[in-house]
XYZ file of N, CA, C and O in Angstrom:
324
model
N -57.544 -236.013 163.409
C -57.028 -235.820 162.072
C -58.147 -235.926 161.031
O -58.342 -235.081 160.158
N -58.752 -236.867 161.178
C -60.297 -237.321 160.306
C -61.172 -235.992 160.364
O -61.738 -235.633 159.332
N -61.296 -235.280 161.482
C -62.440 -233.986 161.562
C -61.651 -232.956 161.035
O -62.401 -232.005 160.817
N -60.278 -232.639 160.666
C -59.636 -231.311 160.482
C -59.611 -232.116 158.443
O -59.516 -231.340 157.493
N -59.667 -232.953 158.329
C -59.422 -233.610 156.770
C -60.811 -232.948 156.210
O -60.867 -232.194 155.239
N -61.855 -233.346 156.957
C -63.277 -232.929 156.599
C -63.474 -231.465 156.522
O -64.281 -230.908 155.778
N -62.706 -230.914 157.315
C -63.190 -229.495 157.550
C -62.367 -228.391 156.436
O -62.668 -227.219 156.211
N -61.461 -229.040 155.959
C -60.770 -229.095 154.556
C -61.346 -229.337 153.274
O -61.303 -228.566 152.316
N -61.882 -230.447 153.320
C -62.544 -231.505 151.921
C -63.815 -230.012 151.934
O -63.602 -229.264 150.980
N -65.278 -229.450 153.051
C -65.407 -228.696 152.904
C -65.525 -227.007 152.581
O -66.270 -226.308 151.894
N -64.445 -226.792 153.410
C -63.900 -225.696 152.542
C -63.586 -225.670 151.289
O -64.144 -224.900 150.508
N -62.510 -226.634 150.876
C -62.227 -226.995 149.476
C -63.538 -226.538 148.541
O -63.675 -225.518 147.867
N -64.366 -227.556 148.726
C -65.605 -227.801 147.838
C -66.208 -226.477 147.531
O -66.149 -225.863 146.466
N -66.905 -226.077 148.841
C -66.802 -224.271 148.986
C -66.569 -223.090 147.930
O -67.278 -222.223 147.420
N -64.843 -223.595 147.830
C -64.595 -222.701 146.759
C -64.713 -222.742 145.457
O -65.036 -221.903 144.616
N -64.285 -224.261 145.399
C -64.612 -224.560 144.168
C -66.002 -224.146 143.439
O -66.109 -223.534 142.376
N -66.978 -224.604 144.228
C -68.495 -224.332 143.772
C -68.504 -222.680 143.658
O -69.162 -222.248 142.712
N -67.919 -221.800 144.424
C -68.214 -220.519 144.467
C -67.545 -220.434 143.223
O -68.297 -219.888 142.415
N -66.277 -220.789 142.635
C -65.359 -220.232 141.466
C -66.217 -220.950 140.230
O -66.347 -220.194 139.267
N -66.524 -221.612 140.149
C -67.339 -222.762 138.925
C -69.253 -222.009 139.138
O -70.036 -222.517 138.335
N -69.701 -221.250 139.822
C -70.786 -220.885 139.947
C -70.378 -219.198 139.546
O -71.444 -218.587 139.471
N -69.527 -218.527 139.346
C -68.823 -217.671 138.730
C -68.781 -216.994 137.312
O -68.903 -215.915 136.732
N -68.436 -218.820 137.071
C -67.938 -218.764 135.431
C -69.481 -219.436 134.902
O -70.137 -218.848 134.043
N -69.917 -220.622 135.477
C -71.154 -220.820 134.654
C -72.377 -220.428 134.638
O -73.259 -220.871 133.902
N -72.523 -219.224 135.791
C -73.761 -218.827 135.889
C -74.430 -218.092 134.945
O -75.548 -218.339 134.492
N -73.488 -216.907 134.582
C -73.844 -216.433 133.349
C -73.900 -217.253 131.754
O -74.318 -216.692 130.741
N -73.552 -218.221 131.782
C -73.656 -218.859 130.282
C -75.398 -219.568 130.749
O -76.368 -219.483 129.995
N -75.417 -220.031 131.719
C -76.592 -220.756 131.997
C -78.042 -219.614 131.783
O -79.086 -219.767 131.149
N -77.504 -218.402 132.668
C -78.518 -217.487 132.314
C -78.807 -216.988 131.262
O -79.983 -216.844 130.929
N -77.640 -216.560 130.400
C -77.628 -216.407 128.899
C -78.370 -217.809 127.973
O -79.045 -217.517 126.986
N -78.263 -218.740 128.211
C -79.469 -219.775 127.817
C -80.598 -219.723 128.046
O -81.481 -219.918 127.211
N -80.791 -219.410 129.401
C -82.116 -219.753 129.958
C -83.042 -218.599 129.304
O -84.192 -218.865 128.952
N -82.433 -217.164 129.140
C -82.570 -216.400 128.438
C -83.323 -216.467 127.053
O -84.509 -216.226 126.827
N -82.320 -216.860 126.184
C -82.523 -217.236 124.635
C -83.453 -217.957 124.526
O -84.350 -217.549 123.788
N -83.666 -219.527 125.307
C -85.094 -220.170 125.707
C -86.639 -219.627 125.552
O -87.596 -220.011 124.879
N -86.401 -218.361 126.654
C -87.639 -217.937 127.068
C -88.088 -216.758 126.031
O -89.157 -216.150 125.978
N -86.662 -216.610 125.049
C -87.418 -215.938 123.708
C -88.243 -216.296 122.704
O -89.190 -215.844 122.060
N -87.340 -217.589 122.811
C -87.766 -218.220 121.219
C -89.397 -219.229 121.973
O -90.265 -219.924 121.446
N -89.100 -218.763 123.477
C -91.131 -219.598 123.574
C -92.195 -218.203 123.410
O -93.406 -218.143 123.195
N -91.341 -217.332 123.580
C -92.387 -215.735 123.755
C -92.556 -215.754 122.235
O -93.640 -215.322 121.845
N -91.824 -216.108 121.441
C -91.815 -215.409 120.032
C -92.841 -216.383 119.056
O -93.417 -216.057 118.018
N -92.855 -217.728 119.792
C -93.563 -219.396 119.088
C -95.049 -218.899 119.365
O -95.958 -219.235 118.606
N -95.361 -217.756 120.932
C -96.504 -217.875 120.904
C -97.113 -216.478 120.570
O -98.176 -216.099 121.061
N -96.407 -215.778 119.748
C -97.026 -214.411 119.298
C -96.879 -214.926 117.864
O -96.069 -215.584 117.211
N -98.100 -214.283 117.682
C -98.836 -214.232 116.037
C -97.722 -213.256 115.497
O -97.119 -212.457 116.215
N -97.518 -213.421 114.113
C -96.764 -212.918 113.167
C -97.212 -211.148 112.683
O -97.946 -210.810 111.754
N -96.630 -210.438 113.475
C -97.464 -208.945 113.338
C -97.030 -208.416 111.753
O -95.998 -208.704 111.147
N -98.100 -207.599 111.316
C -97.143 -206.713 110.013
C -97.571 -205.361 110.538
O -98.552 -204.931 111.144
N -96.615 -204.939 110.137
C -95.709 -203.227 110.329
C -97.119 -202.724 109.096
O -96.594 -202.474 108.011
N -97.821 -202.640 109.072
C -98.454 -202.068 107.769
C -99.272 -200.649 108.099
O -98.990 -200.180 109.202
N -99.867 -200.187 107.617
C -100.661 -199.118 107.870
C -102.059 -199.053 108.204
O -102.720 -198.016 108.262
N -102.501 -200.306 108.436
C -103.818 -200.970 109.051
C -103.852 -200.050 110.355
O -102.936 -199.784 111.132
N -105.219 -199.636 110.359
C -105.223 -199.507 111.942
C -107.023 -200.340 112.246
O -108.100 -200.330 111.651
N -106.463 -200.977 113.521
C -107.898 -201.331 114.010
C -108.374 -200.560 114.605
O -107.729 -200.239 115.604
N -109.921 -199.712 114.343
C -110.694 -199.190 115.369
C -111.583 -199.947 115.485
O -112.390 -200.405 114.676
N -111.307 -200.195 117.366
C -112.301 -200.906 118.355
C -113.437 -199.805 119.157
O -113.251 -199.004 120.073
N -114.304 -200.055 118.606
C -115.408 -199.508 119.415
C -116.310 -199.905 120.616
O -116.577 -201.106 120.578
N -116.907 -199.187 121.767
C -117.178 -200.002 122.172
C -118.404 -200.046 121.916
O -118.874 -198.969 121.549
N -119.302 -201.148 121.990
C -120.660 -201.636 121.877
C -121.648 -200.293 122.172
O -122.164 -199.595 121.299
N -121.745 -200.156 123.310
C -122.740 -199.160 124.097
C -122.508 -198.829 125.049
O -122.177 -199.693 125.860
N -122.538 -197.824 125.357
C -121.664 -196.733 126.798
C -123.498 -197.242 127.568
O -124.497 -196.991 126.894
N -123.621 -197.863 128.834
C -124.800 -197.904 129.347
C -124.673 -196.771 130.666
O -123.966 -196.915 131.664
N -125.192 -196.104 130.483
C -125.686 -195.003 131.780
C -126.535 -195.630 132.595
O -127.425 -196.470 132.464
N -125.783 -194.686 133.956
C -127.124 -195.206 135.213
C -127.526 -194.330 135.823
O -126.600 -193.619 136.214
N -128.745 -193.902 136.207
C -129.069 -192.863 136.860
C -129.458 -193.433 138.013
O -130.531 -192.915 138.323
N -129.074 -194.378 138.948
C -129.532 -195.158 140.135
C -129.349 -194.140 140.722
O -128.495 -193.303 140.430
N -130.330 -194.070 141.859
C -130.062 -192.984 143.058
C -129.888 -194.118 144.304
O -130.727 -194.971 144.592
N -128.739 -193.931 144.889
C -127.734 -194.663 145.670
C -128.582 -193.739 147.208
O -129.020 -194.462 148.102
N -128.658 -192.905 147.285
C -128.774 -192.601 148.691
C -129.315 -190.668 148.812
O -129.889 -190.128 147.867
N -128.960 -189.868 150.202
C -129.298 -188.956 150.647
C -127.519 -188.954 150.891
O -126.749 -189.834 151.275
N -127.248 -187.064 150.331
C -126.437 -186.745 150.863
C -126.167 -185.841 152.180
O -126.561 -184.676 152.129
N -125.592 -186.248 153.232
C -125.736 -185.764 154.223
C -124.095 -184.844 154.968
O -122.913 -185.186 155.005
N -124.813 -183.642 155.439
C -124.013 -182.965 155.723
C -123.710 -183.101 156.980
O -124.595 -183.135 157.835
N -122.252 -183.213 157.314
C -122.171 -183.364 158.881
C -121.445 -181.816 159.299
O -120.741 -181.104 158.582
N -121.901 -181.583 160.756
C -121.065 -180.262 161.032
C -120.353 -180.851 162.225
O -120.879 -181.836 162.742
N -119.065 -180.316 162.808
C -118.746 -180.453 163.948
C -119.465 -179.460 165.050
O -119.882 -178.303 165.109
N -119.357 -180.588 165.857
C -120.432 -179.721 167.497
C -119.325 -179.711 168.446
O -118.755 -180.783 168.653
N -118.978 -178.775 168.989
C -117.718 -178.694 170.085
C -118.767 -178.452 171.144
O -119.735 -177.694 171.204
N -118.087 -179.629 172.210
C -118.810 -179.866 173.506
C -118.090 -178.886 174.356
O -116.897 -178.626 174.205
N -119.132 -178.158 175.579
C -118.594 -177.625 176.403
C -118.421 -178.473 177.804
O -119.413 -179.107 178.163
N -117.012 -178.547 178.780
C -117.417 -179.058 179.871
C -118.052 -177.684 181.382
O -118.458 -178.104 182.466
């Protein structure tokens, strides 16, 4: 009687958690949400919409004329037996 009470008390629980993980998951995510705005938003600088534009240049384009190697042509050789 004690092992069929248990095997009850678990099921029970079961559902419960499945029906209560249902209803609060989305309010929790909808928080966790709103959270992770208002830290994205604490750590971005205050932009203005204005008509500024930054041109970034870069320093100096450096060229290389290293000579890396010999280019070599391969042909295929078909062996006869």
């Amino acid at each position: 009687m004690g092992f069929l009470r248990t095997i009850a008390f678990i099921i029970l629980f079961y559902y419960l958690f499945k029906f209560a993980a249902r209803i609060l998951f989305p309010i929790f995510l909808k928080l966790l949400v709103k959270k992770a705005q208002k830290n994205y938003q604490s750590y971005q600088p205050n932009q203005n919409t204005s008509d500024e534009f930054v041109n970034k240049t870069p320093k100096s384009k450096q060229t290389t004329t290293k000579v890396v190697g010999e280019y070599i042509d391969f042909e295929e050789v078909k062996e006869t037996k």
